[in-house]
Amino acid sequence: MDDINVLHHRCLLNLRRRVRDIGDGRPAQERYMRLLKDGDTLSYQGNSEEVGCYVAGHPLSKGNCYFEVTIVDTGVRGTIAVGLVPKFYRLDHQPGWLPYSVAYHADNGKLYNGNPVGQQFGPKCARGDRIGCGIHSENIEAGVTTVFFTKNGKEVGSVEVPVSAEGLFPAVGMHSMGEEVRVDLQAEWFLEEDDSMMMVDSHEDDWGRLYDVRVSGTLLEYVGKGKSIMDVGLAQARQPLTTRCHYYEVEIVDAGEKCYIALGLARRDYPRNRHPGWSRGSVAYHADDGKIFHGSGVGDAFGPRCFKGDIMGCGIMFPRDYILDGEGKGREFRCYNYTVRPGQASVQNFLYLNDEEEEEEDGEEVEQGQDVRKVTVFFTRNGKLMGRREMVVPPGGLYPTVGMLSSGEKVKVDLHPLSG
């Protein structure tokens, strides 16, 4: 009898809530703080020190079980969160931080489930991406429901969360100046039969950092503003080049307005708003002017300009006794020599540096006592060697890094062109 009474009580609470919200014909009251709402657009109005949060007026239900948020602008930090919260959730906290709330955070791809410490969950999200959130089933009687999240229409993952008697309400959190999103509370989502196969082939896991760049398979597309040199779109691979995988290529699919496309190598903590080659610990070949930039905003003449259809390549010639960070003495690596001969139509597998004249010095500052290791970085255009540059390897290695800076730019990346 006790269980029946509890169930009856919860049903009455649910009925009262629905009567209060829609029985008198008035819409339920949405709540938000430190945000400006203009139609379906929300923009952050705080000082980047305090959280701004929006909570919708109606909870998700069987008849309305999904909503989507499109990132219009990532602002300074891209600290945008999308999820579900109780009706009277505190508006000075990001969704997911407090109990009975859950959220997918765009800036780090983590899931926050009633805890200010997140867990790795999915890819990061950038300008133009759509983050969706829904419930697979409403099981209020059991006190839990399954919440799932999507990115650009593809499911990222799901989690079971506790549910209060009043349900779970769509929520959006923001935490830095310039952030702006568009909310669609009536969005629909249908799982495609081959959706799991599409996720496997998405290649998003190949990238450790993505800023103002959208990934679609092997295609990278610039989605930034492109109005100043601070609007660089950056894509950095998750893994550095190694003696196993020492070369990668980029094909220019669309040169965009200015063809401000650069490929090269950079340290792991490279600044997000700097083209590869502009700052310390990086080197890059720039398509728009054919120059090489090596830890400086001033480039040197290097090779021809690159246009739509051109394939730019970048790799490392490792010394024969080179040992990578984290390489155990017992691990055996397949090694190649890398060379490209004039007039050659394609790249061949030759990796180790031959005993030839040394290129110009790296010129980068090295801290005293630091173990200095140098390698020779080389660049190609349509399979032909353009030139080389010696540089110091920063701690952690050198990561494939692609930069873009004008509207419409698209490139196709092959991080393993010499495999298979």
CSV table of C-alpha atoms in Angstrom, one decimal:
chain,number,residue,atom,x,y,z
A,1,MET,CA,0.0,0.0,0.0
A,2,ASP,CA,2.8,2.4,0.7
A,3,ASP,CA,4.2,2.1,-2.8
A,4,ILE,CA,0.8,2.7,-4.3
A,5,ASN,CA,0.3,5.8,-2.1
A,6,VAL,CA,3.7,7.2,-3.2
A,7,LEU,CA,2.9,6.6,-6.8
A,8,HIS,CA,-0.5,8.2,-6.4
A,9,HIS,CA,1.1,11.2,-4.7
A,10,ARG,CA,3.6,11.7,-7.5
A,11,CYS,CA,0.9,11.5,-10.1
A,12,LEU,CA,-1.1,14.2,-8.2
A,13,LEU,CA,2.0,16.4,-8.1
A,14,ASN,CA,2.6,15.9,-11.8
A,15,LEU,CA,-1.1,16.8,-12.6
A,16,ARG,CA,-0.9,19.9,-10.5
A,17,ARG,CA,2.2,21.0,-12.3
A,18,ARG,CA,0.6,20.6,-15.7
A,19,VAL,CA,-2.6,22.4,-14.6
A,20,ARG,CA,-0.6,25.3,-13.2
A,21,ASP,CA,1.5,25.6,-16.4
A,22,ILE,CA,-1.1,25.2,-19.1
A,23,GLY,CA,-4.5,25.0,-17.5
A,24,ASP,CA,-5.0,28.8,-17.4
A,25,GLY,CA,-3.6,29.3,-20.9
A,26,ARG,CA,-0.5,31.2,-19.7
A,27,PRO,CA,3.0,30.0,-20.8
A,28,ALA,CA,5.3,28.8,-18.0
A,29,GLN,CA,7.9,31.3,-16.9
A,30,GLU,CA,11.4,30.8,-18.3
A,31,ARG,CA,14.3,32.0,-16.1
A,32,TYR,CA,17.7,33.5,-16.9
A,33,MET,CA,20.4,35.7,-15.4
A,34,ARG,CA,23.4,37.5,-16.9
A,35,LEU,CA,22.1,36.7,-20.4
A,36,LEU,CA,20.3,38.8,-23.0
A,37,LYS,CA,17.4,37.0,-24.7
A,38,ASP,CA,16.3,38.2,-28.1
A,39,GLY,CA,13.8,35.8,-29.6
A,40,ASP,CA,15.5,32.4,-29.6
A,41,THR,CA,19.0,33.9,-29.2
A,42,LEU,CA,20.9,34.1,-25.9
A,43,SER,CA,24.1,36.2,-25.4
A,44,TYR,CA,26.3,36.4,-22.4
A,45,GLN,CA,26.1,39.8,-20.5
A,46,GLY,CA,28.4,39.1,-17.5
A,47,ASN,CA,32.0,40.0,-16.8
A,48,SER,CA,33.5,36.5,-17.5
A,49,GLU,CA,33.8,35.9,-13.8
A,50,GLU,CA,30.2,34.9,-13.1
A,51,VAL,CA,28.1,32.3,-14.8
A,52,GLY,CA,25.0,33.2,-16.8
A,53,CYS,CA,22.3,30.6,-17.0
A,54,TYR,CA,19.0,30.0,-18.9
A,55,VAL,CA,16.3,27.6,-17.8
A,56,ALA,CA,13.3,26.9,-20.1
A,57,GLY,CA,9.7,27.2,-18.9
A,58,HIS,CA,8.7,23.6,-19.6
A,59,PRO,CA,10.4,20.3,-18.8
A,60,LEU,CA,11.1,17.7,-21.5
A,61,SER,CA,8.4,15.1,-21.8
A,62,LYS,CA,7.4,12.2,-24.0
A,63,GLY,CA,5.8,14.6,-26.4
A,64,ASN,CA,8.7,17.1,-26.4
A,65,CYS,CA,11.7,15.1,-25.6
A,66,TYR,CA,14.6,16.9,-27.3
A,67,PHE,CA,16.1,20.4,-27.9
A,68,GLU,CA,19.1,21.9,-29.7
A,69,VAL,CA,21.5,24.8,-29.2
A,70,THR,CA,23.5,26.2,-32.1
A,71,ILE,CA,26.7,28.0,-31.1
A,72,VAL,CA,26.7,31.4,-32.9
A,73,ASP,CA,29.8,32.7,-31.2
A,74,THR,CA,32.2,31.0,-28.8
A,75,GLY,CA,33.3,34.3,-27.3
A,76,VAL,CA,36.6,34.4,-25.3
A,77,ARG,CA,36.6,30.9,-23.9
A,78,GLY,CA,33.7,29.0,-25.4
A,79,THR,CA,32.5,28.0,-22.0
A,80,ILE,CA,29.0,27.0,-23.1
A,81,ALA,CA,27.0,24.2,-21.4
A,82,VAL,CA,23.9,22.5,-22.7
A,83,GLY,CA,21.8,20.2,-20.5
A,84,LEU,CA,18.9,19.6,-18.2
A,85,VAL,CA,18.3,20.9,-14.7
A,86,PRO,CA,15.5,21.0,-12.0
A,87,LYS,CA,13.0,23.8,-12.3
A,88,PHE,CA,14.4,26.1,-9.6
A,89,TYR,CA,18.1,25.5,-10.5
A,90,ARG,CA,20.5,28.2,-9.3
A,91,LEU,CA,21.2,30.6,-12.2
A,92,ASP,CA,24.8,31.4,-11.0
A,93,HIS,CA,26.0,27.8,-11.7
A,94,GLN,CA,26.7,26.0,-15.0
A,95,PRO,CA,24.2,23.2,-15.8
A,96,GLY,CA,25.7,19.9,-14.5
A,97,TRP,CA,27.5,21.4,-11.5
A,98,LEU,CA,24.7,20.9,-9.0
A,99,PRO,CA,22.7,17.7,-8.0
A,100,TYR,CA,19.9,16.6,-10.3
A,101,SER,CA,21.4,18.4,-13.3
A,102,VAL,CA,23.5,17.1,-16.2
A,103,ALA,CA,25.2,18.9,-19.1
A,104,TYR,CA,27.6,18.6,-22.0
A,105,HIS,CA,30.3,21.4,-22.0
A,106,ALA,CA,31.5,22.7,-25.3
A,107,ASP,CA,34.9,24.0,-24.3
A,108,ASN,CA,36.3,20.7,-23.1
A,109,GLY,CA,33.9,18.0,-24.3
A,110,LYS,CA,33.2,16.8,-20.8
A,111,LEU,CA,30.0,15.7,-19.2
A,112,TYR,CA,29.1,17.2,-15.8
A,113,ASN,CA,26.6,15.1,-13.9
A,114,GLY,CA,25.6,16.7,-10.7
A,115,ASN,CA,29.3,17.5,-10.0
A,116,PRO,CA,31.6,20.4,-10.7
A,117,VAL,CA,34.2,17.9,-11.8
A,118,GLY,CA,33.5,16.6,-15.3
A,119,GLN,CA,34.3,13.4,-17.1
A,120,GLN,CA,35.6,13.0,-20.6
A,121,PHE,CA,32.6,12.4,-22.8
A,122,GLY,CA,32.8,13.7,-26.4
A,123,PRO,CA,34.5,16.1,-28.8
A,124,LYS,CA,34.8,19.8,-28.1
A,125,CYS,CA,32.4,22.1,-29.9
A,126,ALA,CA,33.0,25.3,-32.0
A,127,ARG,CA,31.2,28.0,-33.7
A,128,GLY,CA,28.4,26.6,-36.0
A,129,ASP,CA,28.1,23.3,-34.1
A,130,ARG,CA,24.7,22.1,-32.9
A,131,ILE,CA,24.5,20.5,-29.4
A,132,GLY,CA,21.4,18.5,-28.8
A,133,CYS,CA,20.0,17.1,-25.5
A,134,GLY,CA,17.1,14.7,-25.0
A,135,ILE,CA,15.6,11.9,-23.0
A,136,HIS,CA,15.2,8.4,-24.4
A,137,SER,CA,12.4,7.6,-22.0
A,138,GLU,CA,10.5,9.4,-19.3
A,139,ASN,CA,10.4,7.1,-16.2
A,140,ILE,CA,9.5,9.5,-13.4
A,141,GLU,CA,7.9,6.7,-11.4
A,142,ALA,CA,11.4,5.1,-11.0
A,143,GLY,CA,13.0,8.4,-10.3
A,144,VAL,CA,15.6,8.1,-13.1
A,145,THR,CA,15.7,8.7,-16.9
A,146,THR,CA,18.2,8.3,-19.7
A,147,VAL,CA,19.6,11.6,-21.0
A,148,PHE,CA,21.4,11.6,-24.3
A,149,PHE,CA,23.5,14.3,-26.1
A,150,THR,CA,24.2,14.9,-29.8
A,151,LYS,CA,26.6,17.0,-31.8
A,152,ASN,CA,25.5,18.1,-35.3
A,153,GLY,CA,22.7,15.5,-35.3
A,154,LYS,CA,24.9,12.5,-34.2
A,155,GLU,CA,24.6,10.9,-30.8
A,156,VAL,CA,27.6,11.4,-28.6
A,157,GLY,CA,26.5,9.4,-25.6
A,158,SER,CA,24.0,8.9,-22.9
A,159,VAL,CA,23.8,8.7,-19.1
A,160,GLU,CA,21.1,7.8,-16.5
A,161,VAL,CA,20.3,10.7,-14.2
A,162,PRO,CA,17.9,11.1,-11.2
A,163,VAL,CA,14.7,13.1,-11.8
A,164,SER,CA,12.8,15.4,-9.5
A,165,ALA,CA,9.0,15.2,-9.4
A,166,GLU,CA,8.8,18.3,-11.6
A,167,GLY,CA,11.0,16.9,-14.3
A,168,LEU,CA,14.1,18.1,-16.1
A,169,PHE,CA,14.2,21.5,-17.8
A,170,PRO,CA,16.3,22.5,-20.8
A,171,ALA,CA,19.2,24.7,-19.7
A,172,VAL,CA,22.1,26.7,-21.2
A,173,GLY,CA,25.0,28.1,-19.3
A,174,MET,CA,27.7,30.6,-20.5
A,175,HIS,CA,30.7,32.0,-18.8
A,176,SER,CA,32.8,34.4,-21.0
A,177,MET,CA,32.3,37.6,-22.9
A,178,GLY,CA,31.1,37.3,-26.5
A,179,GLU,CA,29.4,33.9,-26.2
A,180,GLU,CA,26.1,33.6,-28.1
A,181,VAL,CA,23.8,30.7,-28.9
A,182,ARG,CA,20.5,30.1,-30.7
A,183,VAL,CA,18.0,27.8,-28.8
A,184,ASP,CA,15.4,25.5,-30.6
A,185,LEU,CA,13.1,24.0,-27.9
A,186,GLN,CA,11.0,22.4,-30.6
A,187,ALA,CA,13.8,20.5,-32.4
A,188,GLU,CA,13.4,16.9,-33.5
A,189,TRP,CA,16.0,14.2,-33.7
A,190,PHE,CA,15.8,10.7,-35.2
A,191,LEU,CA,18.5,8.1,-34.8
A,192,GLU,CA,19.6,6.8,-38.2
A,193,GLU,CA,20.3,3.1,-38.6
A,194,ASP,CA,23.9,3.7,-39.7
A,195,ASP,CA,24.5,6.5,-37.2
A,196,SER,CA,27.0,4.4,-35.3
A,197,MET,CA,29.0,3.7,-38.5
A,198,MET,CA,29.0,7.5,-39.2
A,199,MET,CA,30.4,8.1,-35.7
A,200,VAL,CA,33.3,5.7,-36.3
A,201,ASP,CA,34.3,7.5,-39.5
A,202,SER,CA,33.9,11.0,-38.1
A,203,HIS,CA,37.7,11.4,-37.4
A,204,GLU,CA,37.0,13.9,-34.6
A,205,ASP,CA,39.0,11.8,-32.2
A,206,ASP,CA,42.1,12.5,-34.3
A,207,TRP,CA,42.0,16.1,-33.1
A,208,GLY,CA,43.0,17.2,-29.6
A,209,ARG,CA,42.2,20.9,-30.1
A,210,LEU,CA,39.7,22.6,-32.4
A,211,TYR,CA,39.0,26.3,-32.3
A,212,ASP,CA,36.6,27.9,-34.9
A,213,VAL,CA,37.1,24.8,-37.1
A,214,ARG,CA,34.4,22.3,-37.8
A,215,VAL,CA,35.3,18.6,-38.5
A,216,SER,CA,33.3,16.5,-41.0
A,217,GLY,CA,35.2,13.2,-41.7
A,218,THR,CA,38.6,14.3,-43.0
A,219,LEU,CA,37.4,17.7,-43.9
A,220,LEU,CA,38.2,20.8,-41.8
A,221,GLU,CA,36.1,23.9,-42.4
A,222,TYR,CA,36.8,27.4,-41.0
A,223,VAL,CA,33.8,28.8,-39.1
A,224,GLY,CA,35.4,31.8,-37.4
A,225,LYS,CA,34.7,35.5,-38.0
A,226,GLY,CA,37.8,36.1,-40.2
A,227,LYS,CA,37.8,39.9,-39.4
A,228,SER,CA,41.2,40.2,-37.7
A,229,ILE,CA,44.4,38.3,-37.1
A,230,MET,CA,42.9,37.3,-33.7
A,231,ASP,CA,40.2,35.2,-35.4
A,232,VAL,CA,42.5,32.3,-36.4
A,233,GLY,CA,40.9,28.9,-36.6
A,234,LEU,CA,43.2,26.3,-35.3
A,235,ALA,CA,43.1,22.5,-35.5
A,236,GLN,CA,45.8,20.5,-33.7
A,237,ALA,CA,46.2,16.7,-33.9
A,238,ARG,CA,45.8,14.7,-30.7
A,239,GLN,CA,49.1,12.9,-31.3
A,240,PRO,CA,52.6,14.3,-32.2
A,241,LEU,CA,54.6,13.1,-35.2
A,242,THR,CA,56.8,10.1,-34.3
A,243,THR,CA,59.2,7.8,-36.1
A,244,ARG,CA,56.2,5.6,-36.9
A,245,CYS,CA,54.0,8.5,-38.2
A,246,HIS,CA,56.3,11.2,-39.3
A,247,TYR,CA,54.4,13.0,-42.1
A,248,TYR,CA,50.9,14.4,-42.9
A,249,GLU,CA,49.2,16.1,-45.8
A,250,VAL,CA,46.6,18.8,-46.4
A,251,GLU,CA,44.6,19.2,-49.6
A,252,ILE,CA,43.1,22.6,-50.2
A,253,VAL,CA,39.4,21.9,-51.1
A,254,ASP,CA,38.3,25.6,-51.0
A,255,ALA,CA,40.7,28.5,-50.8
A,256,GLY,CA,38.0,30.8,-49.4
A,257,GLU,CA,38.3,34.5,-49.6
A,258,LYS,CA,42.0,34.9,-48.9
A,259,CYS,CA,43.5,31.4,-48.7
A,260,TYR,CA,45.0,32.2,-45.3
A,261,ILE,CA,45.7,28.5,-44.8
A,262,ALA,CA,48.8,27.3,-43.0
A,263,LEU,CA,50.1,23.8,-42.1
A,264,GLY,CA,53.0,22.9,-39.9
A,265,LEU,CA,54.0,21.7,-36.5
A,266,ALA,CA,53.6,23.3,-33.1
A,267,ARG,CA,54.0,22.6,-29.4
A,268,ARG,CA,51.1,21.1,-27.5
A,269,ASP,CA,50.1,24.3,-25.6
A,270,TYR,CA,50.3,26.5,-28.7
A,271,PRO,CA,48.1,29.7,-28.5
A,272,ARG,CA,44.7,29.2,-30.0
A,273,ASN,CA,44.5,32.6,-31.7
A,274,ARG,CA,47.9,32.4,-33.5
A,275,HIS,CA,48.6,30.9,-36.9
A,276,PRO,CA,51.1,28.0,-36.8
A,277,GLY,CA,54.6,29.5,-37.3
A,278,TRP,CA,53.8,32.9,-35.7
A,279,SER,CA,54.7,31.9,-32.1
A,280,ARG,CA,57.5,30.1,-30.3
A,281,GLY,CA,57.7,26.3,-30.7
A,282,SER,CA,56.1,26.2,-34.1
A,283,VAL,CA,57.0,26.2,-37.8
A,284,ALA,CA,54.6,26.4,-40.8
A,285,TYR,CA,54.3,26.8,-44.6
A,286,HIS,CA,51.7,29.4,-45.5
A,287,ALA,CA,49.6,28.9,-48.6
A,288,ASP,CA,48.7,32.6,-49.3
A,289,ASP,CA,52.2,33.9,-49.8
A,290,GLY,CA,54.4,30.8,-50.0
A,291,LYS,CA,56.5,31.9,-47.0
A,292,ILE,CA,57.8,29.9,-44.0
A,293,PHE,CA,57.1,31.2,-40.5
A,294,HIS,CA,59.3,29.9,-37.7
A,295,GLY,CA,58.4,31.2,-34.3
A,296,SER,CA,57.9,34.7,-35.7
A,297,GLY,CA,55.2,36.9,-37.2
A,298,VAL,CA,57.6,37.7,-40.1
A,299,GLY,CA,58.0,35.0,-42.7
A,300,ASP,CA,60.8,34.2,-45.1
A,301,ALA,CA,60.5,33.4,-48.8
A,302,PHE,CA,60.2,29.6,-49.1
A,303,GLY,CA,58.1,28.2,-51.9
A,304,PRO,CA,55.3,28.9,-54.3
A,305,ARG,CA,51.9,30.0,-53.3
A,306,CYS,CA,49.2,27.2,-53.0
A,307,PHE,CA,45.7,27.2,-54.4
A,308,LYS,CA,42.6,25.1,-54.6
A,309,GLY,CA,43.6,21.5,-55.4
A,310,ASP,CA,47.2,21.7,-54.2
A,311,ILE,CA,48.4,19.2,-51.6
A,312,MET,CA,50.7,20.6,-48.9
A,313,GLY,CA,52.7,18.2,-46.8
A,314,CYS,CA,54.8,18.4,-43.6
A,315,GLY,CA,57.1,15.9,-41.9
A,316,ILE,CA,60.1,15.3,-39.7
A,317,MET,CA,63.5,13.8,-40.5
A,318,PHE,CA,64.5,12.2,-37.3
A,319,PRO,CA,68.2,11.5,-36.4
A,320,ARG,CA,69.0,7.8,-36.3
A,321,ASP,CA,69.6,7.8,-32.5
A,322,TYR,CA,66.4,9.9,-31.8
A,323,ILE,CA,64.3,8.7,-28.8
A,324,LEU,CA,60.8,10.1,-28.4
A,325,ASP,CA,59.3,11.1,-25.1
A,326,GLY,CA,57.7,8.1,-23.5
A,327,GLU,CA,59.4,5.6,-25.7
A,328,GLY,CA,60.6,2.6,-23.8
A,329,LYS,CA,63.9,1.0,-24.6
A,330,GLY,CA,62.2,-2.3,-25.3
A,331,ARG,CA,59.8,-0.9,-27.9
A,332,GLU,CA,60.8,-1.5,-31.4
A,333,PHE,CA,59.6,1.1,-34.0
A,334,ARG,CA,59.3,0.7,-37.8
A,335,CYS,CA,61.4,3.4,-39.3
A,336,TYR,CA,61.6,4.9,-42.7
A,337,ASN,CA,63.9,7.1,-44.7
A,338,TYR,CA,62.1,10.0,-46.4
A,339,THR,CA,63.2,11.8,-49.5
A,340,VAL,CA,61.5,13.6,-52.4
A,341,ARG,CA,63.4,14.0,-55.6
A,342,PRO,CA,62.8,16.8,-58.1
A,343,GLY,CA,60.0,16.0,-60.5
A,344,GLN,CA,58.7,13.2,-58.4
A,345,ALA,CA,55.0,12.9,-58.5
A,346,SER,CA,54.5,11.3,-55.1
A,347,VAL,CA,56.0,10.9,-51.7
A,348,GLN,CA,58.2,7.9,-50.9
A,349,ASN,CA,59.1,6.3,-47.6
A,350,PHE,CA,62.5,7.6,-46.5
A,351,LEU,CA,62.6,9.0,-43.0
A,352,TYR,CA,66.0,9.1,-41.4
A,353,LEU,CA,68.2,12.2,-42.0
A,354,ASN,CA,71.1,11.6,-44.4
A,355,ASP,CA,74.5,13.2,-43.8
A,356,GLU,CA,73.9,16.4,-45.7
A,357,GLU,CA,74.6,20.0,-45.0
A,358,GLU,CA,72.8,21.4,-42.0
A,359,GLU,CA,70.1,23.9,-42.5
A,360,GLU,CA,69.9,27.3,-40.7
A,361,GLU,CA,69.8,27.2,-36.9
A,362,ASP,CA,66.5,27.2,-35.1
A,363,GLY,CA,67.0,30.4,-33.2
A,364,GLU,CA,64.6,29.4,-30.4
A,365,GLU,CA,65.4,30.0,-26.8
A,366,VAL,CA,66.2,27.0,-24.7
A,367,GLU,CA,66.2,27.0,-20.9
A,368,GLN,CA,69.4,26.1,-19.2
A,369,GLY,CA,69.7,22.5,-18.2
A,370,GLN,CA,67.0,21.4,-20.7
A,371,ASP,CA,67.9,18.4,-22.9
A,372,VAL,CA,68.1,20.0,-26.4
A,373,ARG,CA,66.9,17.8,-29.2
A,374,LYS,CA,66.7,19.0,-32.8
A,375,VAL,CA,65.0,17.5,-35.8
A,376,THR,CA,64.7,18.6,-39.4
A,377,VAL,CA,61.2,19.6,-40.5
A,378,PHE,CA,60.4,19.5,-44.2
A,379,PHE,CA,57.5,20.7,-46.4
A,380,THR,CA,56.2,19.5,-49.7
A,381,ARG,CA,53.8,20.8,-52.4
A,382,ASN,CA,52.1,18.2,-54.6
A,383,GLY,CA,54.7,15.6,-53.7
A,384,LYS,CA,57.8,17.8,-54.3
A,385,LEU,CA,60.2,18.9,-51.6
A,386,MET,CA,60.0,22.7,-51.0
A,387,GLY,CA,62.6,23.0,-48.3
A,388,ARG,CA,63.6,22.1,-44.7
A,389,ARG,CA,64.1,23.9,-41.4
A,390,GLU,CA,65.9,22.6,-38.3
A,391,MET,CA,64.2,23.2,-35.0
A,392,VAL,CA,64.2,22.3,-31.3
A,393,VAL,CA,61.7,19.7,-30.2
A,394,PRO,CA,59.6,21.1,-27.3
A,395,PRO,CA,58.6,18.8,-24.4
A,396,GLY,CA,55.9,16.5,-25.5
A,397,GLY,CA,56.8,16.7,-29.2
A,398,LEU,CA,55.6,18.5,-32.3
A,399,TYR,CA,52.0,18.2,-33.2
A,400,PRO,CA,50.4,18.5,-36.7
A,401,THR,CA,48.7,21.9,-36.7
A,402,VAL,CA,46.5,23.6,-39.3
A,403,GLY,CA,45.5,27.2,-39.3
A,404,MET,CA,42.8,29.1,-41.3
A,405,LEU,CA,41.7,32.7,-41.2
A,406,SER,CA,39.2,33.6,-44.0
A,407,SER,CA,35.6,32.7,-44.8
A,408,GLY,CA,35.0,29.6,-46.8
A,409,GLU,CA,38.3,27.9,-46.3
A,410,LYS,CA,38.1,24.1,-46.4
A,411,VAL,CA,40.9,21.5,-46.4
A,412,LYS,CA,41.1,17.7,-46.4
A,413,VAL,CA,43.6,16.3,-44.0
A,414,ASP,CA,45.4,12.9,-44.1
A,415,LEU,CA,47.3,12.4,-40.9
A,416,HIS,CA,48.6,9.0,-42.1
A,417,PRO,CA,49.3,9.2,-45.9
A,418,LEU,CA,52.2,6.8,-45.8
A,419,SER,CA,50.4,4.0,-43.9
A,420,GLY,CA,49.2,0.9,-45.7
